mmCIF file of C-alpha atoms in Angstrom:
data_model
loop_
_atom_site.group_PDB
_atom_site.id
_atom_site.type_symbol
_atom_site.label_atom_id
_atom_site.label_comp_id
_atom_site.label_asym_id
_atom_site.label_seq_id
_atom_site.Cartn_x
_atom_site.Cartn_y
_atom_site.Cartn_z
ATOM 1 C CA MET A 1 14.117 -54.856 32.913
ATOM 2 C CA SER A 2 12.390 -55.649 29.635
ATOM 3 C CA ASP A 3 11.764 -53.030 26.959
ATOM 4 C CA GLN A 4 8.081 -53.701 27.445
ATOM 5 C CA ILE A 5 8.050 -52.906 30.964
ATOM 6 C CA LEU A 6 9.773 -49.772 30.381
ATOM 7 C CA VAL A 7 7.621 -48.627 27.542
ATOM 8 C CA THR A 8 4.386 -49.433 29.168
ATOM 9 C CA ALA A 9 5.509 -47.467 32.357
ATOM 10 C CA ALA A 10 6.704 -44.434 30.445
ATOM 11 C CA ARG A 11 3.338 -44.223 28.650
ATOM 12 C CA LEU A 12 1.640 -43.677 32.086
ATOM 13 C CA LEU A 13 3.562 -40.721 32.524
ATOM 14 C CA ALA A 14 2.151 -37.195 31.145
ATOM 15 C CA ASP A 15 3.641 -34.174 29.964
ATOM 16 C CA GLY A 16 3.759 -31.275 32.411
ATOM 17 C CA GLU A 17 4.085 -33.679 35.513
ATOM 18 C CA VAL A 18 6.660 -33.781 38.188
ATOM 19 C CA CYS A 19 8.054 -37.223 38.525
ATOM 20 C CA VAL A 20 10.383 -38.840 41.243
ATOM 21 C CA ALA A 21 12.067 -41.792 39.786
ATOM 22 C CA GLY A 22 14.275 -44.232 41.660
ATOM 23 C CA CYS A 23 17.565 -45.394 40.229
ATOM 24 C CA GLY A 24 17.864 -47.918 37.096
ATOM 25 C CA ALA A 25 14.961 -48.929 35.234
ATOM 26 C CA ALA A 26 12.619 -46.319 36.938
ATOM 27 C CA ARG A 27 14.717 -43.565 35.759
ATOM 28 C CA ARG A 28 14.881 -45.134 32.343
ATOM 29 C CA ALA A 29 11.302 -45.331 31.955
ATOM 30 C CA ALA A 30 10.991 -41.701 33.139
ATOM 31 C CA ARG A 31 13.724 -40.462 30.500
ATOM 32 C CA LEU A 32 11.866 -42.424 27.738
ATOM 33 C CA ALA A 33 8.490 -40.680 28.415
ATOM 34 C CA ARG A 34 10.378 -37.335 28.399
ATOM 35 C CA ALA A 35 12.073 -38.243 25.034
ATOM 36 C CA VAL A 36 9.017 -39.682 23.278
ATOM 37 C CA HIS A 37 5.810 -37.961 24.202
ATOM 38 C CA ALA A 38 6.226 -35.865 27.580
ATOM 39 C CA PRO A 39 9.007 -33.191 27.047
ATOM 40 C CA GLY A 40 7.721 -31.058 29.808
ATOM 41 C CA LEU A 41 8.031 -33.988 32.273
ATOM 42 C CA THR A 42 10.311 -33.073 35.137
ATOM 43 C CA VAL A 43 12.161 -36.124 36.442
ATOM 44 C CA LEU A 44 13.594 -35.919 40.081
ATOM 45 C CA GLY A 45 15.969 -38.732 40.985
ATOM 46 C CA ASP A 46 15.919 -40.090 44.498
ATOM 47 C CA ASP A 47 19.807 -39.129 44.425
ATOM 48 C CA GLY A 48 18.958 -35.319 43.987
ATOM 49 C CA THR A 49 19.423 -34.927 40.183
ATOM 50 C CA VAL A 50 16.909 -32.961 38.155
ATOM 51 C CA ASP A 51 16.385 -34.301 34.527
ATOM 52 C CA GLY A 52 19.673 -36.173 34.857
ATOM 53 C CA VAL A 53 21.712 -33.261 36.109
ATOM 54 C CA PRO A 54 22.822 -32.757 39.703
ATOM 55 C CA ALA A 55 20.614 -30.065 41.344
ATOM 56 C CA ALA A 56 22.459 -26.806 42.028
ATOM 57 C CA THR A 57 21.155 -26.340 45.553
ATOM 58 C CA ALA A 58 20.486 -28.851 48.020
ATOM 59 C CA GLY A 59 20.058 -32.163 46.110
ATOM 60 C CA VAL A 60 18.504 -35.059 47.964
ATOM 61 C CA ALA A 61 17.041 -32.647 50.366
ATOM 62 C CA ASP A 62 15.220 -30.572 47.406
ATOM 63 C CA THR A 63 13.526 -34.145 46.356
ATOM 64 C CA ALA A 64 12.517 -34.706 50.030
ATOM 65 C CA TYR A 65 11.109 -31.050 50.145
ATOM 66 C CA TRP A 66 9.133 -31.542 46.932
ATOM 67 C CA LEU A 67 7.499 -34.793 48.168
ATOM 68 C CA GLN A 68 6.642 -33.397 51.476
ATOM 69 C CA GLY A 69 5.167 -30.275 50.148
ATOM 70 C CA GLY A 70 2.857 -32.391 47.585
ATOM 71 C CA ARG A 71 4.654 -31.133 44.449
ATOM 72 C CA VAL A 72 5.296 -34.570 42.999
ATOM 73 C CA ASP A 73 2.719 -36.051 40.780
ATOM 74 C CA VAL A 74 3.961 -39.619 40.365
ATOM 75 C CA GLY A 75 6.801 -41.713 41.687
ATOM 76 C CA VAL A 76 8.237 -44.810 39.738
ATOM 77 C CA LEU A 77 9.719 -47.626 41.814
ATOM 78 C CA VAL A 78 11.340 -50.977 41.102
ATOM 79 C CA ALA A 79 10.338 -53.628 43.274
ATOM 80 C CA ASP A 80 11.746 -57.066 44.452
ATOM 81 C CA GLN A 81 8.555 -58.259 45.955
ATOM 82 C CA VAL A 82 4.838 -56.746 45.617
ATOM 83 C CA ASP A 83 1.669 -58.064 47.316
ATOM 84 C CA VAL A 84 -2.063 -58.102 46.732
ATOM 85 C CA PHE A 85 -2.230 -54.267 48.041
ATOM 86 C CA GLY A 86 0.596 -53.042 45.949
ATOM 87 C CA ASN A 87 2.964 -52.821 48.753
ATOM 88 C CA VAL A 88 6.485 -52.808 47.754
ATOM 89 C CA ASN A 89 9.386 -54.755 49.220
ATOM 90 C CA THR A 90 13.068 -53.954 48.327
ATOM 91 C CA THR A 91 14.503 -54.784 51.957
ATOM 92 C CA VAL A 92 14.574 -58.520 52.814
ATOM 93 C CA LEU A 93 13.123 -61.962 51.868
ATOM 94 C CA GLY A 94 12.254 -63.800 54.797
ATOM 95 C CA GLU A 95 12.256 -62.900 58.429
ATOM 96 C CA TYR A 96 13.655 -59.235 58.824
ATOM 97 C CA ASP A 97 16.251 -60.385 61.883
ATOM 98 C CA GLU A 98 17.245 -63.723 59.910
ATOM 99 C CA PRO A 99 16.460 -63.045 56.401
ATOM 100 C CA THR A 100 16.917 -65.483 53.686
ATOM 101 C CA THR A 101 18.157 -62.742 51.228
ATOM 102 C CA ARG A 102 18.995 -59.085 51.889
ATOM 103 C CA LEU A 103 17.845 -56.897 49.064
ATOM 104 C CA ALA A 104 19.289 -53.533 47.851
ATOM 105 C CA GLY A 105 17.456 -51.650 50.493
ATOM 106 C CA VAL A 106 15.159 -48.732 50.833
ATOM 107 C CA GLY A 107 16.640 -45.574 49.227
ATOM 108 C CA ALA A 108 13.938 -43.068 48.941
ATOM 109 C CA ALA A 109 11.382 -45.568 48.263
ATOM 110 C CA ALA A 110 9.257 -44.968 51.347
ATOM 111 C CA GLU A 111 9.314 -41.196 50.911
ATOM 112 C CA ILE A 112 8.219 -41.586 47.331
ATOM 113 C CA ALA A 113 5.713 -44.092 47.981
ATOM 114 C CA ALA A 114 4.178 -42.032 51.031
ATOM 115 C CA GLY A 115 4.536 -38.506 49.243
ATOM 116 C CA ALA A 116 3.762 -38.742 45.629
ATOM 117 C CA GLY A 117 0.328 -38.429 44.301
ATOM 118 C CA ARG A 118 0.276 -41.821 42.745
ATOM 119 C CA VAL A 119 3.028 -44.478 42.228
ATOM 120 C CA VAL A 120 3.922 -46.864 39.442
ATOM 121 C CA VAL A 121 5.734 -49.951 40.260
ATOM 122 C CA LEU A 122 7.878 -52.090 37.864
ATOM 123 C CA LEU A 123 9.205 -55.775 38.242
ATOM 124 C CA PRO A 124 9.357 -59.006 36.227
ATOM 125 C CA HIS A 125 6.161 -60.988 36.883
ATOM 126 C CA ARG A 126 7.325 -64.245 38.771
ATOM 127 C CA LEU A 127 5.318 -66.258 41.474
ATOM 128 C CA SER A 128 8.272 -65.667 43.836
ATOM 129 C CA ALA A 129 7.817 -61.929 43.688
ATOM 130 C CA PHE A 130 3.878 -61.803 43.511
ATOM 131 C CA VAL A 131 2.908 -62.653 46.906
ATOM 132 C CA GLU A 132 -0.134 -62.400 49.221
ATOM 133 C CA ARG A 133 1.762 -60.249 51.700
ATOM 134 C CA VAL A 134 5.177 -58.875 51.161
ATOM 135 C CA ASP A 135 7.888 -60.059 53.642
ATOM 136 C CA PHE A 136 8.686 -56.483 54.549
ATOM 137 C CA VAL A 137 6.766 -53.156 53.570
ATOM 138 C CA THR A 138 9.648 -51.106 52.108
ATOM 139 C CA ALA A 139 7.141 -48.771 50.576
ATOM 140 C CA PRO A 140 3.390 -48.446 51.242
ATOM 141 C CA GLY A 141 0.983 -49.362 48.586
ATOM 142 C CA ALA A 142 -2.761 -49.689 50.149
ATOM 143 C CA LEU A 143 -1.153 -51.394 53.113
ATOM 144 C CA ALA A 144 -4.035 -53.623 54.100
ATOM 145 C CA GLY A 145 -7.219 -52.063 52.875
ATOM 146 C CA PRO A 146 -8.511 -49.039 50.984
ATOM 147 C CA LEU A 147 -8.682 -46.655 54.154
ATOM 148 C CA ASP A 148 -5.367 -47.464 55.508
ATOM 149 C CA ARG A 149 -3.347 -44.686 53.794
ATOM 150 C CA ALA A 150 -5.775 -42.094 54.804
ATOM 151 C CA GLN A 151 -5.567 -43.292 58.457
ATOM 152 C CA LEU A 152 -1.989 -42.939 58.527
ATOM 153 C CA GLY A 153 -1.937 -39.551 57.090
ATOM 154 C CA LEU A 154 -0.128 -40.584 53.815
ATOM 155 C CA ARG A 155 -0.248 -38.188 50.933
ATOM 156 C CA GLY A 156 -1.651 -39.352 47.345
ATOM 157 C CA VAL A 157 -3.287 -42.705 46.588
ATOM 158 C CA GLY A 158 -0.208 -45.133 46.494
ATOM 159 C CA THR A 159 0.097 -47.832 43.854
ATOM 160 C CA VAL A 160 -2.049 -47.259 40.790
ATOM 161 C CA ALA A 161 -0.295 -49.576 38.364
ATOM 162 C CA VAL A 162 2.240 -52.623 38.693
ATOM 163 C CA VAL A 163 3.748 -52.869 35.317
ATOM 164 C CA THR A 164 5.467 -56.239 34.476
ATOM 165 C CA ASP A 165 6.720 -58.136 31.717
ATOM 166 C CA LEU A 166 3.330 -59.766 31.470
ATOM 167 C CA GLY A 167 0.931 -57.142 31.687
ATOM 168 C CA ILE A 168 -0.519 -54.359 34.120
ATOM 169 C CA LEU A 169 -2.149 -54.811 37.211
ATOM 170 C CA ARG A 170 -4.373 -51.962 38.825
ATOM 171 C CA PRO A 171 -5.975 -51.695 42.247
ATOM 172 C CA ASP A 172 -9.648 -52.269 42.585
ATOM 173 C CA PRO A 173 -11.386 -48.924 43.815
ATOM 174 C CA ALA A 174 -13.448 -50.794 46.553
ATOM 175 C CA THR A 175 -11.058 -53.291 47.885
ATOM 176 C CA ALA A 176 -7.720 -51.696 46.834
ATOM 177 C CA GLU A 177 -6.701 -55.271 45.751
ATOM 178 C CA LEU A 178 -4.595 -55.490 42.489
ATOM 179 C CA VAL A 179 -6.603 -56.682 39.408
ATOM 180 C CA LEU A 180 -5.242 -57.724 36.143
ATOM 181 C CA THR A 181 -6.450 -54.992 33.536
ATOM 182 C CA ASP A 182 -3.950 -55.484 30.592
ATOM 183 C CA VAL A 183 -1.850 -58.125 29.199
ATOM 184 C CA HIS A 184 1.103 -57.738 26.724
ATOM 185 C CA PRO A 185 0.830 -59.144 23.120
ATOM 186 C CA GLY A 186 0.709 -62.910 23.308
ATOM 187 C CA VAL A 187 0.307 -63.182 27.032
ATOM 188 C CA SER A 188 -2.624 -64.981 28.356
ATOM 189 C CA VAL A 189 -4.707 -64.598 31.516
ATOM 190 C CA ASP A 190 -3.844 -68.084 32.852
ATOM 191 C CA ARG A 191 -0.133 -67.408 32.460
ATOM 192 C CA VAL A 192 -0.408 -64.332 34.557
ATOM 193 C CA ARG A 193 -2.608 -66.080 37.302
ATOM 194 C CA ALA A 194 0.218 -68.903 37.205
ATOM 195 C CA GLU A 195 2.784 -66.526 38.228
ATOM 196 C CA THR A 196 0.856 -64.642 40.943
ATOM 197 C CA GLY A 197 0.795 -66.021 44.385
ATOM 198 C CA TRP A 198 -2.743 -65.181 45.233
ATOM 199 C CA PRO A 199 -6.133 -65.516 43.698
ATOM 200 C CA LEU A 200 -5.760 -62.876 40.967
ATOM 201 C CA GLU A 201 -9.041 -61.014 39.875
ATOM 202 C CA VAL A 202 -9.516 -60.217 36.242
ATOM 203 C CA ALA A 203 -11.054 -57.122 34.746
ATOM 204 C CA ASP A 204 -14.389 -57.974 32.796
ATOM 205 C CA GLU A 205 -12.455 -56.681 29.899
ATOM 206 C CA VAL A 206 -8.727 -57.186 29.855
ATOM 207 C CA GLY A 207 -6.920 -54.845 27.358
ATOM 208 C CA VAL A 208 -3.806 -55.661 25.357
ATOM 209 C CA THR A 209 -0.833 -53.226 25.423
ATOM 210 C CA GLU A 210 0.421 -51.857 22.173
ATOM 211 C CA PRO A 211 4.038 -52.958 21.204
ATOM 212 C CA ALA A 212 6.862 -50.655 21.492
ATOM 213 C CA THR A 213 7.053 -47.994 18.562
ATOM 214 C CA ALA A 214 10.096 -47.609 16.257
ATOM 215 C CA GLU A 215 10.432 -44.290 18.102
ATOM 216 C CA GLU A 216 10.469 -45.737 21.477
ATOM 217 C CA VAL A 217 12.672 -48.433 20.828
ATOM 218 C CA ALA A 218 15.273 -45.854 19.272
ATOM 219 C CA ALA A 219 14.926 -43.768 22.541
ATOM 220 C CA LEU A 220 15.631 -46.521 24.646
ATOM 221 C CA ARG A 221 18.712 -47.782 22.735
ATOM 222 C CA ALA A 222 19.906 -43.776 22.786
ATOM 223 C CA GLY A 223 19.151 -43.336 26.433
#
């Protein structure tokens, strides 16, 4: 996962929040936030760790308890495939019974997406990964529209940002469809659209993210 993805995602996490981060890049982004601008961020791992240390009590069960009790502000997930409504797939590509590729699997992604107050999703921006409908919904974003999560009784608002190596996509408040709101330096809107498998809407004013600072780069290398 690129430094730009990790830095951009870390900046979306705030001091004093409780975060559940899946493995790998998701946890690196959360640790980066703690190291640079959010020292009071509590990072729960989907393996039961707390701030990188194995929990002293029930571990994974504690993480599930925090999610179910509405005590988690933000979840950070890594995706293999994402769709127009911010749904995440890390299960299979192709048909579930006869997939072309089996992916890493669900882990705690479904629980994180269902129970966290909001979710940040990380993945490289490639046409094959940004599809109109994911092949399998491992973790729910908006499902198929702005009212679906509430109708199913899911906690939180779901995916609020998809952070890629090209920019940031965020859901439109009215339609829940992802919209390009920011690009990274040197990236054009046309390039993002060319790597997206649906007619991508673009914000009226597209922001440009700030490059990684020396402090952020140093923290990434140290962590």
